[in-house]
mmCIF file of C-alpha atoms in Angstrom:
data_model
loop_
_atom_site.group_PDB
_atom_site.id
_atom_site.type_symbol
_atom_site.label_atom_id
_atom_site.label_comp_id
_atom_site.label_asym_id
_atom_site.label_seq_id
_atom_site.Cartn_x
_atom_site.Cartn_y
_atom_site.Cartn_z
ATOM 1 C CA UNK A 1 103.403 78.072 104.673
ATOM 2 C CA UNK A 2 99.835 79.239 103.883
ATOM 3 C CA UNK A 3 97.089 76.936 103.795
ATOM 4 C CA UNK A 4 94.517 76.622 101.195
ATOM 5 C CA UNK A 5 91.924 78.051 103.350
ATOM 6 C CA UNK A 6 93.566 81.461 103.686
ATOM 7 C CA UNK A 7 95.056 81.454 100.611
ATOM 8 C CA UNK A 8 91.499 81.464 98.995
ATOM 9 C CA UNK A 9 90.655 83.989 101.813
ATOM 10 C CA UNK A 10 93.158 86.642 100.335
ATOM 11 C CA UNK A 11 92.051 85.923 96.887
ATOM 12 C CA UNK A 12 88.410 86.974 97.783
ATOM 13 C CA UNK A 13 90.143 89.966 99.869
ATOM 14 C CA UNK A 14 90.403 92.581 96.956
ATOM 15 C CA UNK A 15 86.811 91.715 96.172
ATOM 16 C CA UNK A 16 85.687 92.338 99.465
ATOM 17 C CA UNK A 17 87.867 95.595 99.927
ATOM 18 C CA UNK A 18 86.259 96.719 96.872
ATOM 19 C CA UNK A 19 82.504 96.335 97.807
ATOM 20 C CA UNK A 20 83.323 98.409 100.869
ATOM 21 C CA UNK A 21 84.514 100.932 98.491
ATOM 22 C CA UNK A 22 81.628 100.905 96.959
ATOM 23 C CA UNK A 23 79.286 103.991 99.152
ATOM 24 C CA UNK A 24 82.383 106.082 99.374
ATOM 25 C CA UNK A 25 82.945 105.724 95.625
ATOM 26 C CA UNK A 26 79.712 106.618 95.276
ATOM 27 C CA UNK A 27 79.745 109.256 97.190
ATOM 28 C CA UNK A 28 82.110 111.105 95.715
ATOM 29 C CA UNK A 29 81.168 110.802 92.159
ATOM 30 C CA UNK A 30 77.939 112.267 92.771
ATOM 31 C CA UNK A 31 80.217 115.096 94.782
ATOM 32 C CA UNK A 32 81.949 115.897 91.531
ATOM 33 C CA UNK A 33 79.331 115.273 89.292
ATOM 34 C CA UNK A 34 77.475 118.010 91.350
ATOM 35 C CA UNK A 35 80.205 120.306 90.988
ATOM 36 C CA UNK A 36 80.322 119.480 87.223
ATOM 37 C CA UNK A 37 76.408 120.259 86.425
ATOM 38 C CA UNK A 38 76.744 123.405 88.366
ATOM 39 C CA UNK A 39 73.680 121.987 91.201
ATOM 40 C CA UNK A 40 71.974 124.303 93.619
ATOM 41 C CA UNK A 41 74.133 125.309 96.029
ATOM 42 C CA UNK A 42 72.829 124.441 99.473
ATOM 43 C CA UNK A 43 74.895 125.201 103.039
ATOM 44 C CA UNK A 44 75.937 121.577 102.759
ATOM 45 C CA UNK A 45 77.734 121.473 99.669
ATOM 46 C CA UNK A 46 78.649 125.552 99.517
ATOM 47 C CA UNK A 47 81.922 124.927 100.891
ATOM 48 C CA UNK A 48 83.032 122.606 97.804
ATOM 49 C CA UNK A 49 81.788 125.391 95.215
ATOM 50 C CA UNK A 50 83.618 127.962 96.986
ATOM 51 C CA UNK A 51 86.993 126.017 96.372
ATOM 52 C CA UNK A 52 86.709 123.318 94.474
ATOM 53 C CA UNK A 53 89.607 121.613 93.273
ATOM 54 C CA UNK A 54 91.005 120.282 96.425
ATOM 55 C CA UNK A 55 87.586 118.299 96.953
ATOM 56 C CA UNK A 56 87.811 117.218 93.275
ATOM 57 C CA UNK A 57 91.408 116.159 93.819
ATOM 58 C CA UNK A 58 90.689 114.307 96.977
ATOM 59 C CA UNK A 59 87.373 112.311 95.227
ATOM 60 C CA UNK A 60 89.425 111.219 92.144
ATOM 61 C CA UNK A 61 92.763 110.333 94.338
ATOM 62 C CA UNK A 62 90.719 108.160 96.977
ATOM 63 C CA UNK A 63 88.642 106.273 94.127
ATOM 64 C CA UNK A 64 91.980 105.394 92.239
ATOM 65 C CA UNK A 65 93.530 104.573 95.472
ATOM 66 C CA UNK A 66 90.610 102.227 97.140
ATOM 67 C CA UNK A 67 89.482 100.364 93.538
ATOM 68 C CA UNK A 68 93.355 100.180 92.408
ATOM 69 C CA UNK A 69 94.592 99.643 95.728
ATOM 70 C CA UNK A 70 92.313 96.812 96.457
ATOM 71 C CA UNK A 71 94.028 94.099 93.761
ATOM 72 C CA UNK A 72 97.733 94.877 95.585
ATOM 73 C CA UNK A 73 96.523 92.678 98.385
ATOM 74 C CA UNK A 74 95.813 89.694 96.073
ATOM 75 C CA UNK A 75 99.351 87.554 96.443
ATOM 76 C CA UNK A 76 98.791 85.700 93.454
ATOM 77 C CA UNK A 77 97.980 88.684 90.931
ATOM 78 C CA UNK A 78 101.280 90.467 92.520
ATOM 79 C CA UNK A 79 103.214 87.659 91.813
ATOM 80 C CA UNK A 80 101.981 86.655 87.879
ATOM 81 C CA UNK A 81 102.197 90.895 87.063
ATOM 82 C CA UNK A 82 105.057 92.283 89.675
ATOM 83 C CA UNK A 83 105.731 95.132 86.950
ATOM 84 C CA UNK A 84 101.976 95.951 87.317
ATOM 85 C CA UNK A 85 102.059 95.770 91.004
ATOM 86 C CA UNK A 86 105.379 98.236 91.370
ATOM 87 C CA UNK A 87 103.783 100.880 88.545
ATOM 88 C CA UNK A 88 100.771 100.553 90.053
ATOM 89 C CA UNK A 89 102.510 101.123 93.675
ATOM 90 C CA UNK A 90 103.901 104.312 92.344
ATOM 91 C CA UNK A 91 100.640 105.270 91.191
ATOM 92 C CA UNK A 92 98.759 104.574 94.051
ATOM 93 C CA UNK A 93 101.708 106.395 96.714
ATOM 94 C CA UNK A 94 100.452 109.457 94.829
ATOM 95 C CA UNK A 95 97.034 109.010 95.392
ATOM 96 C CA UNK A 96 97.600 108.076 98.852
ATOM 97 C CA UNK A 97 99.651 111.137 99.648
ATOM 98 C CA UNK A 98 97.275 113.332 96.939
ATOM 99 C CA UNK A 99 94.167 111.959 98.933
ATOM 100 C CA UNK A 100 95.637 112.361 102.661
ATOM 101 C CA UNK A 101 96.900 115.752 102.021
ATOM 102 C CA UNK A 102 93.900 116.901 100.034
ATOM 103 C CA UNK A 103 91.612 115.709 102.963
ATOM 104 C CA UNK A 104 94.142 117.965 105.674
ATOM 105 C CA UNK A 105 93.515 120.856 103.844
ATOM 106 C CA UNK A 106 90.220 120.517 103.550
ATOM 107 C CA UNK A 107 89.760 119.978 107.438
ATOM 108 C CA UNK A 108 91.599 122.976 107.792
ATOM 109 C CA UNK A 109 91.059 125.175 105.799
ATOM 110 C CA UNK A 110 86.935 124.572 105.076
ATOM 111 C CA UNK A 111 84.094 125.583 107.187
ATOM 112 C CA UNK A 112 83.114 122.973 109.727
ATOM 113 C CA UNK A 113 80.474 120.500 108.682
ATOM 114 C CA UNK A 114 77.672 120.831 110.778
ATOM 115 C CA UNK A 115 77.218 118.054 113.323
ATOM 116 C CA UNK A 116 81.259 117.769 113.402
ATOM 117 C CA UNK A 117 82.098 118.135 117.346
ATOM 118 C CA UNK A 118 85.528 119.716 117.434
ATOM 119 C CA UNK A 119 86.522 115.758 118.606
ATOM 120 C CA UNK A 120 86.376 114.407 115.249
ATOM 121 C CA UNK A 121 87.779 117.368 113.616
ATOM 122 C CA UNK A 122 90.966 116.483 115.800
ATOM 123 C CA UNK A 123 90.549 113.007 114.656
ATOM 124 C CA UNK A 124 90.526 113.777 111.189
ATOM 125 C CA UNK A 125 93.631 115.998 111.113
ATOM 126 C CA UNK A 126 95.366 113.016 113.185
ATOM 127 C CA UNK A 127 94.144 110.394 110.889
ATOM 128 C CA UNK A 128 94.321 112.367 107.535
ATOM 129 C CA UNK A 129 98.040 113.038 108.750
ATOM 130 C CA UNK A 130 98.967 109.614 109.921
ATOM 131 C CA UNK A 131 97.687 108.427 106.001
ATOM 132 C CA UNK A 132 100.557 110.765 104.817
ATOM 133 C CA UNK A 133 103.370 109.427 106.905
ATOM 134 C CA UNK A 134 102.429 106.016 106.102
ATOM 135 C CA UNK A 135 102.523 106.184 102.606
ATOM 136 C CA UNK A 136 105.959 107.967 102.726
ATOM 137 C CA UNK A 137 107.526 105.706 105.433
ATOM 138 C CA UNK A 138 106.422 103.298 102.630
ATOM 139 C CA UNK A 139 107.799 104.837 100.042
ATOM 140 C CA UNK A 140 111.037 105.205 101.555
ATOM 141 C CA UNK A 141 111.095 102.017 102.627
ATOM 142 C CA UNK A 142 110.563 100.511 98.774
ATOM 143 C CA UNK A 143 113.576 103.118 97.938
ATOM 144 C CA UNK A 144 115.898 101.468 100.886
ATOM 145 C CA UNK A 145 114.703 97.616 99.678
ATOM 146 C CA UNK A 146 112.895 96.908 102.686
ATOM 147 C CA UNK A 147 109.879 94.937 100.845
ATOM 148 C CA UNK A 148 108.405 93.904 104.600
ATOM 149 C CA UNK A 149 108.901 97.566 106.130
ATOM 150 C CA UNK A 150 107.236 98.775 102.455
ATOM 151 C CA UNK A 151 104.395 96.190 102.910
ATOM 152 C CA UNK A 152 103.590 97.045 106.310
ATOM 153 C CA UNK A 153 103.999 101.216 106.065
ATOM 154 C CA UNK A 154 101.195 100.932 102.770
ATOM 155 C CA UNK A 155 99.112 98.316 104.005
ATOM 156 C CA UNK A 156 98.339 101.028 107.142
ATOM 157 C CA UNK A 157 97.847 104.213 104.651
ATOM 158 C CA UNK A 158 95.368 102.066 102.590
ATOM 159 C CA UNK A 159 93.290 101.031 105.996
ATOM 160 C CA UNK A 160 93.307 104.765 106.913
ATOM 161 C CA UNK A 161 91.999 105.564 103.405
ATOM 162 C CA UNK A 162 89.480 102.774 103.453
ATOM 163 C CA UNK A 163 88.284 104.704 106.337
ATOM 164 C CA UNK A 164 85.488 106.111 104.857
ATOM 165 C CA UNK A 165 83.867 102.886 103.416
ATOM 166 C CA UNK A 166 84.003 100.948 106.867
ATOM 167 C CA UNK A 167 82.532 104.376 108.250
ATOM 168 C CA UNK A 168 79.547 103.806 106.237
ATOM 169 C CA UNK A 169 78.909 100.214 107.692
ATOM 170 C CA UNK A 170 79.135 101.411 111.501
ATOM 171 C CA UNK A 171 76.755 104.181 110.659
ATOM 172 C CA UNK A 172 74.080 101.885 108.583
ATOM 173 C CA UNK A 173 73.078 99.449 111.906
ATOM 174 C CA UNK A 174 72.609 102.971 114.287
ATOM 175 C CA UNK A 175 70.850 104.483 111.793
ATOM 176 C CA UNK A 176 68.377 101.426 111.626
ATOM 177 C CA UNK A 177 67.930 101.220 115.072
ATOM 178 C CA UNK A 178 68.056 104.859 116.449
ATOM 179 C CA UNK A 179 68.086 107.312 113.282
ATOM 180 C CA UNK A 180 71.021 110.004 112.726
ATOM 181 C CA UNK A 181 73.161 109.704 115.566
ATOM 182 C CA UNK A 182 73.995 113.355 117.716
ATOM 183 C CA UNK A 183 77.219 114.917 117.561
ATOM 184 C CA UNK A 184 79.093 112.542 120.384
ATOM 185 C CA UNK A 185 77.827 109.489 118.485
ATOM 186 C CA UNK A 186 78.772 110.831 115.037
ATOM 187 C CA UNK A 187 82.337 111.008 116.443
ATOM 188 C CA UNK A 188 82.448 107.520 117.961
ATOM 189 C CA UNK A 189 81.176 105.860 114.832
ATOM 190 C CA UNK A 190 83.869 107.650 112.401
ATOM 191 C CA UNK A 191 86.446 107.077 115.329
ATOM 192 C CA UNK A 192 85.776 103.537 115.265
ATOM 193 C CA UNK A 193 86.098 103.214 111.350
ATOM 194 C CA UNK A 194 89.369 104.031 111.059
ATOM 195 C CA UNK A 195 90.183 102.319 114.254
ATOM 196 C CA UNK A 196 88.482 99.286 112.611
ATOM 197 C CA UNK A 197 90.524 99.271 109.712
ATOM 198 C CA UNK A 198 94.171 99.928 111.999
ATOM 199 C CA UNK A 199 92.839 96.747 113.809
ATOM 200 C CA UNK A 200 92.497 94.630 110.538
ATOM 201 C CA UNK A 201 95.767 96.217 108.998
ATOM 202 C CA UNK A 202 97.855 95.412 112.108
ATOM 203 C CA UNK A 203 96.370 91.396 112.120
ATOM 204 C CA UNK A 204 97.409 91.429 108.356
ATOM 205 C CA UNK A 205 100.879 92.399 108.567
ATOM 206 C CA UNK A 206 101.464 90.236 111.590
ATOM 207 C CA UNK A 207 99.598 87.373 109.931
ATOM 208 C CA UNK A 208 100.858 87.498 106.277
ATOM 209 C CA UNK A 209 103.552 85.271 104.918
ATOM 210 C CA UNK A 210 107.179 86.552 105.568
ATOM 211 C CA UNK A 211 108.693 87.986 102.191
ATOM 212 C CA UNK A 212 112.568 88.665 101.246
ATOM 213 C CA UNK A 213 113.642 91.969 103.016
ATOM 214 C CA UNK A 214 115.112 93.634 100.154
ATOM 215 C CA UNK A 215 115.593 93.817 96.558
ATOM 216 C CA UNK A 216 119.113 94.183 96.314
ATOM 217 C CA UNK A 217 121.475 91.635 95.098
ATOM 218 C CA UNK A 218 123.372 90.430 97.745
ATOM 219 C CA UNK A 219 127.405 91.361 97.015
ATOM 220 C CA UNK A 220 129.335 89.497 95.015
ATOM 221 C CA UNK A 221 132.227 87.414 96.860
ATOM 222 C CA UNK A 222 135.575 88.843 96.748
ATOM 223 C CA UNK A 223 138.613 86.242 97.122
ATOM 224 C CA UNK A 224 140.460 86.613 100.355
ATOM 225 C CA UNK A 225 144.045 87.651 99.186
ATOM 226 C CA UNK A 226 145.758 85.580 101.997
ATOM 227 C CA UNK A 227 143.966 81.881 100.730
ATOM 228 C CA UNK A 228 144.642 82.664 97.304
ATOM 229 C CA UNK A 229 148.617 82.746 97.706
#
């Protein structure tokens, strides 16, 4: 049974999940509102004017996912709105996928970012890719009635999504103490972001409260023809 304590610990989680959101959020609306204004274009951001809806698509996918996402790790909100919590579910498995497979194509098929070691552009094709699996092992696991299997499979895409927020903390004590950090530290500090966030997801799901396994009636007794002679 869970205590009070942690009870009132996931309560606060959505809150929390959503204040890491809050850089990456950021970021990306000023992205797109860039894009919208028509700003200079400067060898940063020329890659995103040159082909921009798959950036666009990846900003608006990721904010719905991370803000939206956040409240379907609040136990008591799931269980007072469950209709909200499956709609949004189906919602938010399109963003996931939308946001993971927007972010592969953009690894692949834009220019690199400079600063990027070839590394972390590995890292980002086996992270971006590991989001999409995740969120479809999790959707078929919802289809087959595994509610645990479904649990664990989304709670993973959401951590790799959340990447980019927890990315922004790492970075924000090395760039107080020793200013941009080179190519090799770049790549350790987004590495350890996501890895962060696996770390957290995998303590969750072994942590949380056990649920049912599946939403399917269990089947209806049939009389055994030899007892009822």
């Amino acid at each position: 049974m869970t205590s009070h304590r942690e009870h009132a610990a996931r309560g606060w989680l959505p809150w929390v999940l959503v204040l890491i959101s809050v850089i990456p959020v950021a970021a990306g609306v000023f992205r797109v509102s860039q894009l919208i204004a028509g700003a200079d274009i400067t060898p940063e951001n020329a890659r995103f004017f040159a082909a921009p809806v798959p950036v666009v698509l990846h900003v608006v996918s990721a904010v719905v996912l991370c803000l939206v996402g956040a409240f379907q790790f609040a136990p008591g909100f799931r269980r007072r709105r469950l209709a909200w919590h499956r709609k949004a579910g189906r919602v938010l498995t399109v963003c996931g996928l939308a946001a993971g497979g927007t972010g592969l194509w953009m690894t692949v098929f834009y220019p690199h970012v400079p600063g990027d070691s070839e590394a972390l552009h590995g890292m980002r094709l086996l992270f971006g890719s590991a989001m999409v699996a995740s969120f479809a092992l999790g959707f078929m696991a919802i289809r087959e009635g595994d509610i645990a299997r479904h649990g664990a499979w989304m709670t993973r895409g959401y951590a790799i999504g959340m990447g980019a927020g927890t990315q922004a903390l790492v970075h924000l004590p090395w760039l107080l103490v020793s200013g941009m950090p080179d190519e090799l530290g770049r790549t350790l500090l987004m590495g350890a972001g996501w890895l962060i966030n696996l770390a957290v997801a995998e303590w969750s799901i072994r942590t949380r409260p056990s649920s049912p396994l599946s939403y399917r009636q269990p089947p209806v007794a049939t009389p055994d023809p030899v007892s009822s002679v």
